[in-house]
Coordinates of C-alpha atoms and ligand atoms in Angstrom, one line a residue:
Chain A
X118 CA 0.0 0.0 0.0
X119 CA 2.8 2.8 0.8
X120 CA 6.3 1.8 0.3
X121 CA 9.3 4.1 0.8
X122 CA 12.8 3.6 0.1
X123 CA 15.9 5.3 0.9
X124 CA 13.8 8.7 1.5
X125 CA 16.0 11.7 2.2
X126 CA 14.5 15.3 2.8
X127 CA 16.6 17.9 2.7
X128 CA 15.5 22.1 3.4
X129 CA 17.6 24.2 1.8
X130 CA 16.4 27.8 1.8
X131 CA 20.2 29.5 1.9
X132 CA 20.2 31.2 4.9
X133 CA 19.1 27.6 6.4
X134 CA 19.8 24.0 5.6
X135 CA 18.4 21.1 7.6
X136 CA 18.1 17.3 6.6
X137 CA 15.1 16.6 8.3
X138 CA 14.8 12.8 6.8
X139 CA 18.1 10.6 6.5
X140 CA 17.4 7.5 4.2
X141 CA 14.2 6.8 5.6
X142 CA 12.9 2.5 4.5
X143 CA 9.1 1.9 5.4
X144 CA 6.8 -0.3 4.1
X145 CA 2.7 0.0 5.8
X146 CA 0.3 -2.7 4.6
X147 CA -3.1 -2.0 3.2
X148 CA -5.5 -1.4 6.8
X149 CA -2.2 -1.8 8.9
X150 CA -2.4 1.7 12.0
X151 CA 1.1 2.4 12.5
X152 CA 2.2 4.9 15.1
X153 CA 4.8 7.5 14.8
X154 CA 6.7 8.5 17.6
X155 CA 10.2 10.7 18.0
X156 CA 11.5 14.3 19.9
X157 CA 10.6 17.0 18.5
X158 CA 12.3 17.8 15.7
X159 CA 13.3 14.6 14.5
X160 CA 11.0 14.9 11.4
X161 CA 7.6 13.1 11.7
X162 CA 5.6 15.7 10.3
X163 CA 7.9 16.1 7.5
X164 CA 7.6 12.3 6.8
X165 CA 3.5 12.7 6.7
X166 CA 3.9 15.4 4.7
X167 CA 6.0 13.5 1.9
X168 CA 3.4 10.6 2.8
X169 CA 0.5 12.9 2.1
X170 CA 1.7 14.2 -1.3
X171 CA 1.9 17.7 0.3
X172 CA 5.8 18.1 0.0
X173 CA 8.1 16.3 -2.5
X174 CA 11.5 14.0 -1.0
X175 CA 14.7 15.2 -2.1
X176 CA 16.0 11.8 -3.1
X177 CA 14.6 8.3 -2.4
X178 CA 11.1 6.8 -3.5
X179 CA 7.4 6.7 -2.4
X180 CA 5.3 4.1 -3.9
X181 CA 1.5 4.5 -2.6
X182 CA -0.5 1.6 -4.2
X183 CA 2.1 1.0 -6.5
X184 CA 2.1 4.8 -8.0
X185 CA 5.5 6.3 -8.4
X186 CA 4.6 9.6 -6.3
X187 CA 7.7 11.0 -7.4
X188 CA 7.1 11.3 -10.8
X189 CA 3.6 12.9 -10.7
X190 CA 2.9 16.7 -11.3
X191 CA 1.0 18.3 -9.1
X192 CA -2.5 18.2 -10.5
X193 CA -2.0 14.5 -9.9
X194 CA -0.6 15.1 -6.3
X195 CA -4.2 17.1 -5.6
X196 CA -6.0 14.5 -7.3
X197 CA -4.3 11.5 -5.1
X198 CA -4.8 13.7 -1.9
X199 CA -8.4 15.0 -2.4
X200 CA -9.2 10.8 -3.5
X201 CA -7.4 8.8 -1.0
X202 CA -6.1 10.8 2.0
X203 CA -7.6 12.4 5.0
X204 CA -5.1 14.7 7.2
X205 CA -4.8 16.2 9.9
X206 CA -2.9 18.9 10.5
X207 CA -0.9 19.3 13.5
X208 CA -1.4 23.2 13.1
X209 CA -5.2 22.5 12.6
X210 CA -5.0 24.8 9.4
X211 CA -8.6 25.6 9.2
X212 CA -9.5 28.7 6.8
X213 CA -10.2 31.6 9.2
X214 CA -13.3 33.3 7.9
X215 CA -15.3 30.3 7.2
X216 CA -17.2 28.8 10.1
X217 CA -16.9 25.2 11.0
X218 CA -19.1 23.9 9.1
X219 CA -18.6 25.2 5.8
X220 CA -14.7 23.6 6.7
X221 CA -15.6 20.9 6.8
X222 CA -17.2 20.8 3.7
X223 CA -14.2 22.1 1.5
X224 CA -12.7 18.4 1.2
X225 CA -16.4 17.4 -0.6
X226 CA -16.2 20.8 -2.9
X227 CA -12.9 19.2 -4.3
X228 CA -14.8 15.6 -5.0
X229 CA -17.6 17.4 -6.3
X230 CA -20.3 15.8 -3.1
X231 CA -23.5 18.2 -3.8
X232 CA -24.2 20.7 -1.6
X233 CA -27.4 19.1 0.0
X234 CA -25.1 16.1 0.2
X235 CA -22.3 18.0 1.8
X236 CA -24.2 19.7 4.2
X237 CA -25.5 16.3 5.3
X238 CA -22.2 14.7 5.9
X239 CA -20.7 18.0 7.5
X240 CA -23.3 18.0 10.0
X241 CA -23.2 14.3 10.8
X242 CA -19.1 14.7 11.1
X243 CA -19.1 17.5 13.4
X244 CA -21.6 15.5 15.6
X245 CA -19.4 12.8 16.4
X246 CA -16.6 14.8 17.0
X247 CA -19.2 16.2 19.7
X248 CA -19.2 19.7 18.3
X249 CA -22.6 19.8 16.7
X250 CA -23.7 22.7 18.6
X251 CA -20.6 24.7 17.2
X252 CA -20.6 24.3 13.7
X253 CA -21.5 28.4 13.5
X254 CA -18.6 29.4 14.9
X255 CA -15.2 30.8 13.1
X256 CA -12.1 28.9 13.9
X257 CA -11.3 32.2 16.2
X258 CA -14.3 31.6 17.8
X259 CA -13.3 27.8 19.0
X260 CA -10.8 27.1 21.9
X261 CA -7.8 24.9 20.8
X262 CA -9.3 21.0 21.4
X263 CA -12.7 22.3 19.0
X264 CA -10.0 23.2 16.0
X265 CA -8.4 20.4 16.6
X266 CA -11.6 18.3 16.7
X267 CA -13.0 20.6 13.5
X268 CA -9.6 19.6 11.7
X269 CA -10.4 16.0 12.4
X270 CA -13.5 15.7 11.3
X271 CA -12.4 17.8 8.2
X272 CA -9.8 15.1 7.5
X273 CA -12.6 12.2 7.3
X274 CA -15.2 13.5 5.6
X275 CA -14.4 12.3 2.8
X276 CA -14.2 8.5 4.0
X277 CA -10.7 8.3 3.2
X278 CA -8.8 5.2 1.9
X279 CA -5.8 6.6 4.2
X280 CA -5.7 8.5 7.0
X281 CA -2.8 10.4 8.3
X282 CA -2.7 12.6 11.5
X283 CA -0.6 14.3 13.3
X284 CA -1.0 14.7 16.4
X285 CA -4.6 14.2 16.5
X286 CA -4.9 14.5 20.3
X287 CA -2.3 17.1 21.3
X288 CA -4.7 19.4 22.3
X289 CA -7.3 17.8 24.0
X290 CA -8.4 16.4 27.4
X291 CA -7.8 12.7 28.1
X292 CA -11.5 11.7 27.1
X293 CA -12.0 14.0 24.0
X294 CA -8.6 12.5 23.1
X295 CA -10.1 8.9 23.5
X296 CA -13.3 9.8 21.5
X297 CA -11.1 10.7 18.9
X298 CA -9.0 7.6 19.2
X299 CA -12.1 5.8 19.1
X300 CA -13.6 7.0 15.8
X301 CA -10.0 6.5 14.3
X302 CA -9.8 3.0 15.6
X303 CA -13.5 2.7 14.3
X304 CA -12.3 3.8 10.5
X305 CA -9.1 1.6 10.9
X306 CA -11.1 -1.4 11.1
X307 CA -13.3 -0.8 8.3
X308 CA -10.4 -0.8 6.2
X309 CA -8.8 2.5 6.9
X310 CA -5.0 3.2 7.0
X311 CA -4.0 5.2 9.8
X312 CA -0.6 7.0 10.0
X313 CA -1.0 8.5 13.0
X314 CA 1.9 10.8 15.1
X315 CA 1.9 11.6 18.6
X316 CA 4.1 12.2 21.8
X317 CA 2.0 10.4 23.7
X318 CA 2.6 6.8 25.0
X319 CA -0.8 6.1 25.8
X320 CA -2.4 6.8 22.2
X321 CA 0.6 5.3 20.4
X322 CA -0.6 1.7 22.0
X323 CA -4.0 2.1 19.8
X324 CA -1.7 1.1 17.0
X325 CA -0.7 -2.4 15.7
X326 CA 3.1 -0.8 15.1
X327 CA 5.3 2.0 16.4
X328 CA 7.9 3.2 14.9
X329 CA 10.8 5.7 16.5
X330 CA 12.5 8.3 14.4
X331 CA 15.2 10.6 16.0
X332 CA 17.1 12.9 14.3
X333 CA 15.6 12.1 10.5
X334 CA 16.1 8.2 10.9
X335 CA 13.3 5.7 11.5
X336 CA 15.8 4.1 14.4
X337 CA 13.4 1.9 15.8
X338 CA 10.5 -0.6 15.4
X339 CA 7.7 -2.3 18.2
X340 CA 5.1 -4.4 17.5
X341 CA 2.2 -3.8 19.7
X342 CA 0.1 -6.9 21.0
X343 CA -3.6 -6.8 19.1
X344 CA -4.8 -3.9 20.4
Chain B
X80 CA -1.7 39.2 43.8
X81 CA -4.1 37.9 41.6
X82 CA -7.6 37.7 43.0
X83 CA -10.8 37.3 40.4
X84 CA -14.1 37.3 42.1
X85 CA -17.9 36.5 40.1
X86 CA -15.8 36.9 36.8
X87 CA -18.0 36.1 33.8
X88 CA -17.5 36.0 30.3
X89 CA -20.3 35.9 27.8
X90 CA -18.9 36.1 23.6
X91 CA -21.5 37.3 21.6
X92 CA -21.4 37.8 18.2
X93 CA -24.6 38.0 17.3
X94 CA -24.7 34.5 15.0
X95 CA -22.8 32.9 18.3
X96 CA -23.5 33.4 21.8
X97 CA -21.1 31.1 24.4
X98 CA -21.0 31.7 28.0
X99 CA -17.3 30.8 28.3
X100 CA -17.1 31.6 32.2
X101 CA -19.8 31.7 34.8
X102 CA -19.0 33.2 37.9
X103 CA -15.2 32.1 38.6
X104 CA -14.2 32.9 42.1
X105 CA -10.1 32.8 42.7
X106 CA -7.1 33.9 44.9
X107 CA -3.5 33.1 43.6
X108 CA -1.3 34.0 46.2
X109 CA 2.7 35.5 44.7
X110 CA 5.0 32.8 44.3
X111 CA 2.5 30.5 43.7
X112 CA 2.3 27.6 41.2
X113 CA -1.3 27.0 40.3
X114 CA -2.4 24.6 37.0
X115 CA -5.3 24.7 35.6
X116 CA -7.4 22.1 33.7
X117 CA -10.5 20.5 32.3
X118 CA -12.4 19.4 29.2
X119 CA -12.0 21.0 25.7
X120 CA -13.9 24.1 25.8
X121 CA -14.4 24.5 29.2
X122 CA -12.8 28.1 29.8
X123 CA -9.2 27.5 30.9
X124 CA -7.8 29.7 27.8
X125 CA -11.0 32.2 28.2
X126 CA -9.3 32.4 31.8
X127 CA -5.8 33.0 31.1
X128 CA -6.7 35.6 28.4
X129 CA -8.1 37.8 31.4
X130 CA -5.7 37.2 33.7
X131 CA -2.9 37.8 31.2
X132 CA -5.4 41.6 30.4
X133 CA -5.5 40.1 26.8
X134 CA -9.3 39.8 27.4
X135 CA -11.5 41.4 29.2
X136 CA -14.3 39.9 31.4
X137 CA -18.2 41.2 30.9
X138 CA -19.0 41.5 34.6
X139 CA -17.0 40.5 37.6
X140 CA -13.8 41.7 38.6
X141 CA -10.1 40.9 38.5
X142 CA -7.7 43.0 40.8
X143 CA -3.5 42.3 40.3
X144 CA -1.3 42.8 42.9
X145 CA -4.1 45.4 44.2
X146 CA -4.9 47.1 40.8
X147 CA -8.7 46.9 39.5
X148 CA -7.7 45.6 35.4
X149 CA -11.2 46.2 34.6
X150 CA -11.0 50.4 35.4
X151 CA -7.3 50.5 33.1
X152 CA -7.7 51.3 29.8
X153 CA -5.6 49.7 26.6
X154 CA -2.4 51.6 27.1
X155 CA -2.5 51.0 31.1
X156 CA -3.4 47.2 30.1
X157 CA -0.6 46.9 27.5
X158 CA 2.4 48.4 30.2
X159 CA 1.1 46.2 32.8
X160 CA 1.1 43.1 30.0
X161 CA 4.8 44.1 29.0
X162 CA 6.1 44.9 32.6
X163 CA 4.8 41.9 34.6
X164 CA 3.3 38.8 32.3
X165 CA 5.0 36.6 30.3
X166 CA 2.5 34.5 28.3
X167 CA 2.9 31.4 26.2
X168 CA -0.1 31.0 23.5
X169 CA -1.6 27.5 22.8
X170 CA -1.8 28.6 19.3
X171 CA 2.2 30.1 20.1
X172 CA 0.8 33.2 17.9
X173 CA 4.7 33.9 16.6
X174 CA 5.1 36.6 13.9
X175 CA 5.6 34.8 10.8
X176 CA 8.3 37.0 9.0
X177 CA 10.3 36.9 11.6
X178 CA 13.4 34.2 12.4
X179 CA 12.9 32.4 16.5
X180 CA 15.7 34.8 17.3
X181 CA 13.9 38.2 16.5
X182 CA 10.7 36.9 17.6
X183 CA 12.1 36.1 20.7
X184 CA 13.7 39.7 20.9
X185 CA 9.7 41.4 20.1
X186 CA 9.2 41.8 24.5
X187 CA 12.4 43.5 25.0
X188 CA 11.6 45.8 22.1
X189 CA 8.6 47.0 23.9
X190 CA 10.4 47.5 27.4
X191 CA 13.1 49.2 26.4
X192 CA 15.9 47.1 26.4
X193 CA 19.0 48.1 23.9
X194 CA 20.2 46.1 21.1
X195 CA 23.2 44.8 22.4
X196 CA 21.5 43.2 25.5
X197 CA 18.1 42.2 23.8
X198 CA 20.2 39.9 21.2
X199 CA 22.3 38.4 24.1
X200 CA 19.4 37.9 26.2
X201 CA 17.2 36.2 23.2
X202 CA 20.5 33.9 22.3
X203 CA 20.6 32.7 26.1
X204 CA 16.3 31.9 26.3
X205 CA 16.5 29.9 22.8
X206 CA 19.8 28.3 24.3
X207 CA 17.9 27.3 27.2
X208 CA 15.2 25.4 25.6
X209 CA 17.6 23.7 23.0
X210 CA 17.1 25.9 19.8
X211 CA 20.2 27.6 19.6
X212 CA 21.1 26.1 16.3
X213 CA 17.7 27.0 14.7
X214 CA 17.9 30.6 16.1
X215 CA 17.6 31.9 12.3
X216 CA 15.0 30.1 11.5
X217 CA 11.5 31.6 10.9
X218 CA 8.1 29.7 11.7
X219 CA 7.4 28.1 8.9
X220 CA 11.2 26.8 8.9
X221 CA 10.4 25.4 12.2
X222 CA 8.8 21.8 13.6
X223 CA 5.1 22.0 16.0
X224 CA 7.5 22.0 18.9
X225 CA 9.8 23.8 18.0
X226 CA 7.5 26.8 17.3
X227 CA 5.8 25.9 20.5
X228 CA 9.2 26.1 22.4
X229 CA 10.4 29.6 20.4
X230 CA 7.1 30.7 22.3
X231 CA 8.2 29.5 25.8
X232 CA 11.5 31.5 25.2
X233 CA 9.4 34.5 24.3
X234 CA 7.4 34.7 27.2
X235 CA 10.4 33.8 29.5
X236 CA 13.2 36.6 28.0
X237 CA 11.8 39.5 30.3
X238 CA 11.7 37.6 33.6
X239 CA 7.7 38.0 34.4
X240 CA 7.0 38.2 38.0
X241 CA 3.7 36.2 36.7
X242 CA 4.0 33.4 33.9
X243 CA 0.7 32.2 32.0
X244 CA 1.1 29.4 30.0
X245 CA -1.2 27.5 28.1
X246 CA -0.7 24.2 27.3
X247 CA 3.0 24.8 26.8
X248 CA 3.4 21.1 26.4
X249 CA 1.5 20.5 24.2
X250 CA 3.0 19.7 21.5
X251 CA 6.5 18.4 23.1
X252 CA 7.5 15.0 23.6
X253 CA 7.9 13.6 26.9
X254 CA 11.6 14.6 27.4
X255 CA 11.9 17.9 25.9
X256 CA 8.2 18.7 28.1
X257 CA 9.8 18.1 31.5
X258 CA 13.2 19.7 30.4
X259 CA 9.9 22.8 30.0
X260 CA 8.6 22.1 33.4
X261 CA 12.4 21.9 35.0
X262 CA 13.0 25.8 33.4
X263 CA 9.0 26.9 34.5
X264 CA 9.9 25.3 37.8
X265 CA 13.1 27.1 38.1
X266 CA 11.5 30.0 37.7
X267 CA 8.6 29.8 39.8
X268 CA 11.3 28.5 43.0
X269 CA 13.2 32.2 41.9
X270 CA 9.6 34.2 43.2
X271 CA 7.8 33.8 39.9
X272 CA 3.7 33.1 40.1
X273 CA 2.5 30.6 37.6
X274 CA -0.6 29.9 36.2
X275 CA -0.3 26.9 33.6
X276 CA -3.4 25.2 31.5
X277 CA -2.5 22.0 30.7
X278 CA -4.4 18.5 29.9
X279 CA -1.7 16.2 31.4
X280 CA -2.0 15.0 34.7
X281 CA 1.7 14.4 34.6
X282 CA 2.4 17.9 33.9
X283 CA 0.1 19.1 36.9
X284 CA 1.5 17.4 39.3
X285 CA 4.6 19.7 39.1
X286 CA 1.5 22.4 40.6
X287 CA 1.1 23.1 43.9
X288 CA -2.8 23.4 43.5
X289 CA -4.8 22.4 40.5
X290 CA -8.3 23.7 39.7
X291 CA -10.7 22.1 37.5
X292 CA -13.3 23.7 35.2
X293 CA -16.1 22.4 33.4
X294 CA -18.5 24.4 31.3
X295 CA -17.1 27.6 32.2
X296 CA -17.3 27.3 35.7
X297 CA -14.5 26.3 38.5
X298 CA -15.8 23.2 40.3
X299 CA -13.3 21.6 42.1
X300 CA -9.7 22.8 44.1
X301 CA -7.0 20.4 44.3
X302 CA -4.1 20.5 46.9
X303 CA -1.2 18.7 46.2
X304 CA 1.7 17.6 48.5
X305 CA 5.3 19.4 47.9
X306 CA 6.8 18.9 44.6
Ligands
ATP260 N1 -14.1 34.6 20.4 C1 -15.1 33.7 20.7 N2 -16.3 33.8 20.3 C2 -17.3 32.9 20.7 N3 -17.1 31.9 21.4 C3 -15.8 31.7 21.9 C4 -14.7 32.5 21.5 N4 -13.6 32.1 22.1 C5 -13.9 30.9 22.7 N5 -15.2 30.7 22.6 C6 -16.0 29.6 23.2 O1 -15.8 29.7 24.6 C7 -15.7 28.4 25.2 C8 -14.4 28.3 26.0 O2 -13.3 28.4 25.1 P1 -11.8 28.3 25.7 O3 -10.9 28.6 24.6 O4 -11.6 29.1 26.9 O5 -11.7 26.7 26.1 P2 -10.5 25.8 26.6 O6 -10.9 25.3 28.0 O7 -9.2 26.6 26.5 O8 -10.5 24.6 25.6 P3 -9.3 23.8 25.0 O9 -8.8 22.9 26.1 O10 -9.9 23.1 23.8 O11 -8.2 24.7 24.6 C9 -15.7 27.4 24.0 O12 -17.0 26.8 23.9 C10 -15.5 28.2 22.8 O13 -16.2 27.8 21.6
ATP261 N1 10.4 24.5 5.8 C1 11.5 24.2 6.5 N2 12.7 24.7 6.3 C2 13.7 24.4 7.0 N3 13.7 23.5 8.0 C3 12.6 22.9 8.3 C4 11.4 23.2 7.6 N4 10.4 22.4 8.1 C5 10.9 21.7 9.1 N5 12.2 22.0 9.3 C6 13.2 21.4 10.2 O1 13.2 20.0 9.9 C7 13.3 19.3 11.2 C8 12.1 18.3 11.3 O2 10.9 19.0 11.4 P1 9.5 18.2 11.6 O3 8.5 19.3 11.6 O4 9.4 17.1 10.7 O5 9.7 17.7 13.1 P2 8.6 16.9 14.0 O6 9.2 15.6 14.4 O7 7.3 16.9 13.4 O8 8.7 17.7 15.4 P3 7.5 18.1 16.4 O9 7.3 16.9 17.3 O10 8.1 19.3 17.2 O11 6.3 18.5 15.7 C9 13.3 20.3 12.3 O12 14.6 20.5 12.7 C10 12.8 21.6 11.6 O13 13.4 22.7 12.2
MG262 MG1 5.6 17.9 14.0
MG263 MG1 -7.6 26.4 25.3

């Protein structure tokens, strides 16, 4: 389902230079929910990025079912991500002057859902990420967990073939955070892949596999008993 | 020093009406170490943004070291902001355009502080939460936690008597979070007060005394023993 092989990243903007992924070799099975764990700075979200077709690897390869990602331009990037892939932005990246509702629509506007349609399915995903009685308010308007939760429910929408998220639960109390485990681990075992980051021991044991980067390498792999 | 009695706080837009605080009654004596938590949405960052005069409430009152906030105007609000608080956003709120260094400088800009000093000062606060060697980088050139710790540094460089910080962990990984708590703590054993919103029960256990809110209101007062 996703392969990668010998994936390097490298940001080189002059002023700075930083190799944020060091010959990076991961294979995740169709339905598989991997964890991703690592300090800060040791270049998980860069990795869901590349893994998300949002940002390009300097050298190395990413094969998701079988495509050569590397070698598409970017109207077939958009296409991939707007078909396949739900994510969820660490930095929420919801669009400010739109309320929560109509963000969560934007993923349908892309696959061309109708708008009763949309409407439907934006209401029913804001419900069970418990903010129903929000879905008026602006993202400046929502404390930190309810952009978080708007981000998440933005990010599966679209019943995505993959899902990848990154930190999902940072900002949220322990039982939000385990709502939204839930619903993941709900989607992951009708046939979702979940990519999933966090700091956090306790949500990393939801997956089947962990693995550890530090400093740009994958250094470390743990299988998880059946969850 | 910081006493807040029948604070409210209604938002209302018009389209959205949230009653984000319902008469909070609080005393935080100086030197003390107080975290706050509770479920997403419940009022903790409504709270801080009061406390830290970023906010004000719609009835109720809030008195600092003696001084009514509610009767100051902006300019009185912004001196006491620059002169006394250092505040750490959940959303870190750093000015995109400029590298951590600079953005780390912005406080001492608006006390006064000369060139000289405010660049050896911001060198020593990035040093001391591990980002000397990404002191040139800006935001966007810079990892969840990293950001989240540029932020930390920000709020520290002017030595507050009072620190607010909410959720500073957030987005850290175990380590680099207590090597957070360890410089917060520091701090607070120097004479600092400190207010801290977090989720993690880890975290607040480095409090002396933890209040919980629910639905905007403050429902239970938790001692702990001695750090
Ligand atoms: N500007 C605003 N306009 C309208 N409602 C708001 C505004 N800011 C916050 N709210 C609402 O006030 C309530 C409290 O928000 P607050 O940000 O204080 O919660 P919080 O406890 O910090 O949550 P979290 O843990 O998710 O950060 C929420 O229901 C939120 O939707
Ligand atoms: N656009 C960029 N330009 C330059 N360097 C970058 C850029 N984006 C990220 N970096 C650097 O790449 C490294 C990895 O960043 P990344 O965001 O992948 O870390 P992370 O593991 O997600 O960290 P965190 O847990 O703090 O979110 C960091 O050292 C960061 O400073
Ligand atoms: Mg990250
Ligand atoms: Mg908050």
């Amino acid at each position: 389902m996703i392969r990668v092989e010998h994936l390097t990243k490298v940001y080189d903007t002059g002023i700075v230079r930083v190799q944020a992924l060091t010959d990076v070799n991961l294979e995740v099975r169709k339905g598989e929910f991997l964890a991703v764990m690592g300090p800060s700075g040791s270049g998980k979200s860069t990795l869901l990025n590349i893994l998300g077709c949002l940002d390009r690897a300097t050298s190395g390869s990413y094969h998701l079912e079988g495509i050569p990602i590397n070698t598409l331009d970017e109207n077939e990037l958009a296409h991939i991500r707007n078909r396949k892939i739900g994510f969820v932005f660490q930095t929420f990246n919801l669009l400010p002057r739109m309320d929560a509702l109509r963000n969560v629509e934007v993923p349908m506007l892309y696959s061309g859902v109708g708008p009763r349609e949309r409407r439907k399915r934006a209401w029913e995903a804001l419900e069970k990420v418990g903010l129903a009685d929000h879905a008026l308010h602006r993202p400046n308007e929502l404390s930190g967990g309810q952009r978080q939760r708007v981000a998440i429910a933005r990010a599966l929408v679209n019943d995505p073939d993959i899902i990848l998220a990154d930190e999902p639960t940072g900002n949220l109390d322990t039982r939000s955070g385990l709502e939204i485990m839930a619903i993941i681990q709900g989607l992951n075992r009708q046939g979702a892949t979940v990519i999933l980051v966090t700091h956090e021991h306790e949500i990393s044991r939801h997956a089947q596999r962990v693995v550890h980067f530090r400093d740009g390498r994958l250094v470390r792999t743990e299988v998880i008993a059946e969850p």
